[in-house]
């Protein structure tokens, strides 16, 4: 069952990749969302296999959106060529796995971390390692590490912080503190 599921996901990514290469509209068949299940006509901008997702310009809604690959049954590549390439945008994902909102600027956050917070951060969000450095301040014995990063949304870092509030000191990031 697992192999069949992985093969199906790989097939979807191959079809999505083909739609990018050929610059053709893709139809995400039976996409499931809060508003129900329906086909979505998109121009695929970016594949994010690590998130099991695709970034695409949705033609009917006239906006860039993230689509989870597990939420549609298959991909149908239409004969229709892209007409909205100028509206395509590659989006970034922050270290807490939050996708960029093209209309909102990322927020800088600086946290001092105790060893437990550091260990869990590296284990759960390995990409964060590039944004961590040693603390050289007076409190380095208590907080040996500093995370200095930009976050796209507070939800990701907020979940991390709330679970480890006693292990973390917020240095910069008023929005997170609030």
mmCIF file of C-alpha atoms in Angstrom:
data_model
loop_
_atom_site.group_PDB
_atom_site.id
_atom_site.type_symbol
_atom_site.label_atom_id
_atom_site.label_comp_id
_atom_site.label_asym_id
_atom_site.label_seq_id
_atom_site.Cartn_x
_atom_site.Cartn_y
_atom_site.Cartn_z
ATOM 1 C CA UNK A 1 0.000 0.000 0.000
ATOM 2 C CA UNK A 2 2.770 2.410 0.910
ATOM 3 C CA UNK A 3 4.610 1.750 -2.345
ATOM 4 C CA UNK A 4 1.423 2.305 -4.357
ATOM 5 C CA UNK A 5 0.794 5.577 -2.522
ATOM 6 C CA UNK A 6 4.374 6.766 -3.112
ATOM 7 C CA UNK A 7 4.120 5.820 -6.792
ATOM 8 C CA UNK A 8 0.895 7.838 -7.088
ATOM 9 C CA UNK A 9 2.507 10.893 -5.469
ATOM 10 C CA UNK A 10 5.566 10.567 -7.734
ATOM 11 C CA UNK A 11 3.267 10.374 -10.778
ATOM 12 C CA UNK A 12 1.580 13.616 -9.714
ATOM 13 C CA UNK A 13 4.936 15.397 -9.335
ATOM 14 C CA UNK A 14 6.106 14.131 -12.742
ATOM 15 C CA UNK A 15 2.904 15.414 -14.359
ATOM 16 C CA UNK A 16 3.235 18.762 -12.575
ATOM 17 C CA UNK A 17 6.849 19.033 -13.707
ATOM 18 C CA UNK A 18 5.765 18.314 -17.287
ATOM 19 C CA UNK A 19 3.158 21.080 -17.113
ATOM 20 C CA UNK A 20 5.899 23.530 -16.069
ATOM 21 C CA UNK A 21 8.251 22.408 -18.828
ATOM 22 C CA UNK A 22 5.534 22.684 -21.474
ATOM 23 C CA UNK A 23 4.016 25.853 -19.927
ATOM 24 C CA UNK A 24 0.549 24.306 -20.030
ATOM 25 C CA UNK A 25 -2.371 24.637 -17.654
ATOM 26 C CA UNK A 26 -2.715 21.721 -15.254
ATOM 27 C CA UNK A 27 -6.004 20.571 -13.781
ATOM 28 C CA UNK A 28 -5.750 19.288 -10.228
ATOM 29 C CA UNK A 29 -8.523 16.700 -10.248
ATOM 30 C CA UNK A 30 -10.921 16.522 -7.298
ATOM 31 C CA UNK A 31 -8.980 18.940 -5.089
ATOM 32 C CA UNK A 32 -10.312 18.801 -1.520
ATOM 33 C CA UNK A 33 -10.461 22.018 0.515
ATOM 34 C CA UNK A 34 -12.724 23.723 3.057
ATOM 35 C CA UNK A 35 -14.956 24.893 0.221
ATOM 36 C CA UNK A 36 -15.489 21.342 -1.044
ATOM 37 C CA UNK A 37 -14.089 19.043 -3.709
ATOM 38 C CA UNK A 38 -13.612 20.373 -7.235
ATOM 39 C CA UNK A 39 -11.112 20.524 -10.066
ATOM 40 C CA UNK A 40 -8.651 23.438 -9.948
ATOM 41 C CA UNK A 41 -7.164 24.942 -13.121
ATOM 42 C CA UNK A 42 -3.646 26.161 -12.363
ATOM 43 C CA UNK A 43 -0.393 27.308 -13.879
ATOM 44 C CA UNK A 44 2.287 25.535 -11.845
ATOM 45 C CA UNK A 45 5.106 27.837 -10.688
ATOM 46 C CA UNK A 46 7.117 25.761 -8.237
ATOM 47 C CA UNK A 47 7.314 22.222 -6.903
ATOM 48 C CA UNK A 48 7.955 21.703 -3.188
ATOM 49 C CA UNK A 49 8.328 17.934 -2.775
ATOM 50 C CA UNK A 50 9.755 18.369 0.735
ATOM 51 C CA UNK A 51 6.369 19.879 1.702
ATOM 52 C CA UNK A 52 4.439 17.511 -0.577
ATOM 53 C CA UNK A 53 3.070 20.645 -2.204
ATOM 54 C CA UNK A 54 3.032 22.770 -5.332
ATOM 55 C CA UNK A 55 2.872 26.547 -5.738
ATOM 56 C CA UNK A 56 0.598 27.536 -8.576
ATOM 57 C CA UNK A 57 -1.340 30.431 -10.005
ATOM 58 C CA UNK A 58 -5.018 29.479 -9.681
ATOM 59 C CA UNK A 59 -6.758 30.792 -12.778
ATOM 60 C CA UNK A 60 -10.288 31.148 -11.336
ATOM 61 C CA UNK A 61 -9.166 32.914 -8.137
ATOM 62 C CA UNK A 62 -6.447 34.920 -9.935
ATOM 63 C CA UNK A 63 -3.847 34.339 -7.214
ATOM 64 C CA UNK A 64 -0.762 32.364 -6.235
ATOM 65 C CA UNK A 65 -1.614 29.516 -3.856
ATOM 66 C CA UNK A 66 -0.126 26.436 -2.280
ATOM 67 C CA UNK A 67 -1.771 23.125 -3.142
ATOM 68 C CA UNK A 68 -1.059 19.973 -1.134
ATOM 69 C CA UNK A 69 -0.441 17.030 -3.460
ATOM 70 C CA UNK A 70 -2.300 14.621 -1.170
ATOM 71 C CA UNK A 71 -5.517 16.631 -1.631
ATOM 72 C CA UNK A 72 -6.034 15.899 -5.330
ATOM 73 C CA UNK A 73 -6.513 12.587 -7.080
ATOM 74 C CA UNK A 74 -4.490 13.207 -10.246
ATOM 75 C CA UNK A 75 -3.147 15.816 -12.656
ATOM 76 C CA UNK A 76 -4.532 16.396 -16.116
ATOM 77 C CA UNK A 77 -2.366 18.490 -18.435
ATOM 78 C CA UNK A 78 -4.571 20.524 -20.725
ATOM 79 C CA UNK A 79 -3.703 21.809 -24.187
ATOM 80 C CA UNK A 80 -4.186 25.370 -22.916
ATOM 81 C CA UNK A 81 -0.962 27.431 -22.752
ATOM 82 C CA UNK A 82 -0.114 29.695 -19.811
ATOM 83 C CA UNK A 83 -1.498 33.238 -20.008
ATOM 84 C CA UNK A 84 -0.459 34.503 -16.563
ATOM 85 C CA UNK A 85 3.276 33.815 -16.367
ATOM 86 C CA UNK A 86 3.972 37.426 -15.345
ATOM 87 C CA UNK A 87 1.979 36.739 -12.145
ATOM 88 C CA UNK A 88 3.980 33.632 -11.205
ATOM 89 C CA UNK A 89 6.206 33.939 -8.153
ATOM 90 C CA UNK A 90 8.478 31.536 -6.343
ATOM 91 C CA UNK A 91 7.702 31.542 -2.647
ATOM 92 C CA UNK A 92 10.046 30.835 0.236
ATOM 93 C CA UNK A 93 9.485 28.566 3.215
ATOM 94 C CA UNK A 94 10.887 29.662 6.574
ATOM 95 C CA UNK A 95 12.746 27.381 8.989
ATOM 96 C CA UNK A 96 9.447 26.592 10.783
ATOM 97 C CA UNK A 97 7.924 25.339 7.526
ATOM 98 C CA UNK A 98 5.663 28.365 6.990
ATOM 99 C CA UNK A 99 5.090 29.461 3.419
ATOM 100 C CA UNK A 100 5.696 33.065 2.426
ATOM 101 C CA UNK A 101 2.692 35.309 1.906
ATOM 102 C CA UNK A 102 3.651 37.488 -1.102
ATOM 103 C CA UNK A 103 1.712 40.420 0.409
ATOM 104 C CA UNK A 104 3.353 40.335 3.860
ATOM 105 C CA UNK A 105 6.995 41.009 4.711
ATOM 106 C CA UNK A 106 8.806 38.348 6.749
ATOM 107 C CA UNK A 107 9.460 39.223 10.407
ATOM 108 C CA UNK A 108 12.926 39.120 11.954
ATOM 109 C CA UNK A 109 13.102 37.099 15.155
ATOM 110 C CA UNK A 110 16.056 36.630 17.514
ATOM 111 C CA UNK A 111 15.802 34.024 20.262
ATOM 112 C CA UNK A 112 18.254 32.919 22.922
ATOM 113 C CA UNK A 113 17.997 29.175 23.414
ATOM 114 C CA UNK A 114 18.766 26.884 26.293
ATOM 115 C CA UNK A 115 20.244 23.537 25.309
ATOM 116 C CA UNK A 116 16.864 21.697 25.301
ATOM 117 C CA UNK A 117 15.296 24.284 22.975
ATOM 118 C CA UNK A 118 18.343 24.124 20.707
ATOM 119 C CA UNK A 119 18.269 20.304 20.564
ATOM 120 C CA UNK A 120 14.552 20.167 19.768
ATOM 121 C CA UNK A 121 14.860 22.946 17.201
ATOM 122 C CA UNK A 122 17.595 21.073 15.317
ATOM 123 C CA UNK A 123 15.726 17.754 15.549
ATOM 124 C CA UNK A 124 12.374 19.138 14.413
ATOM 125 C CA UNK A 125 13.485 21.939 12.083
ATOM 126 C CA UNK A 126 16.882 20.938 10.690
ATOM 127 C CA UNK A 127 16.933 23.910 8.285
ATOM 128 C CA UNK A 128 17.219 26.228 11.284
ATOM 129 C CA UNK A 129 20.842 25.215 11.869
ATOM 130 C CA UNK A 130 22.071 27.748 9.309
ATOM 131 C CA UNK A 131 20.508 30.554 11.394
ATOM 132 C CA UNK A 132 21.978 29.522 14.763
ATOM 133 C CA UNK A 133 25.170 30.833 16.308
ATOM 134 C CA UNK A 134 26.877 30.681 19.702
ATOM 135 C CA UNK A 135 25.830 33.209 22.312
ATOM 136 C CA UNK A 136 28.771 35.323 23.528
ATOM 137 C CA UNK A 137 26.758 37.490 25.941
ATOM 138 C CA UNK A 138 26.906 37.312 29.772
ATOM 139 C CA UNK A 139 24.017 34.829 29.818
ATOM 140 C CA UNK A 140 25.770 32.325 27.516
ATOM 141 C CA UNK A 141 25.902 29.657 30.236
ATOM 142 C CA UNK A 142 22.103 29.688 30.543
ATOM 143 C CA UNK A 143 21.400 30.364 26.858
ATOM 144 C CA UNK A 144 24.323 28.975 24.827
ATOM 145 C CA UNK A 145 22.668 29.475 21.404
ATOM 146 C CA UNK A 146 21.017 32.260 19.445
ATOM 147 C CA UNK A 147 18.549 31.751 16.619
ATOM 148 C CA UNK A 148 18.434 34.743 14.273
ATOM 149 C CA UNK A 149 15.992 34.223 11.413
ATOM 150 C CA UNK A 150 13.084 35.642 9.439
ATOM 151 C CA UNK A 151 9.674 34.001 9.741
ATOM 152 C CA UNK A 152 6.814 34.207 7.284
ATOM 153 C CA UNK A 153 4.041 33.572 9.817
ATOM 154 C CA UNK A 154 3.926 33.510 13.601
ATOM 155 C CA UNK A 155 2.025 30.194 13.728
ATOM 156 C CA UNK A 156 5.109 28.043 13.093
ATOM 157 C CA UNK A 157 7.504 29.723 15.495
ATOM 158 C CA UNK A 158 4.619 30.298 17.917
ATOM 159 C CA UNK A 159 3.961 26.562 18.282
ATOM 160 C CA UNK A 160 7.668 26.024 18.900
ATOM 161 C CA UNK A 161 7.917 28.867 21.427
ATOM 162 C CA UNK A 162 4.755 28.032 23.391
ATOM 163 C CA UNK A 163 5.949 24.479 23.961
ATOM 164 C CA UNK A 164 9.366 25.649 25.198
ATOM 165 C CA UNK A 165 8.755 29.122 26.660
ATOM 166 C CA UNK A 166 10.880 28.398 29.750
ATOM 167 C CA UNK A 167 13.777 27.379 27.517
ATOM 168 C CA UNK A 168 13.702 30.444 25.241
ATOM 169 C CA UNK A 169 14.284 34.155 25.683
ATOM 170 C CA UNK A 170 12.852 36.481 23.015
ATOM 171 C CA UNK A 171 15.459 39.120 22.135
ATOM 172 C CA UNK A 172 13.776 40.510 19.021
ATOM 173 C CA UNK A 173 10.303 39.801 17.672
ATOM 174 C CA UNK A 174 7.632 41.863 19.332
ATOM 175 C CA UNK A 175 4.897 40.134 17.348
ATOM 176 C CA UNK A 176 5.963 36.757 18.780
ATOM 177 C CA UNK A 177 6.126 38.211 22.313
ATOM 178 C CA UNK A 178 2.588 39.584 21.931
#
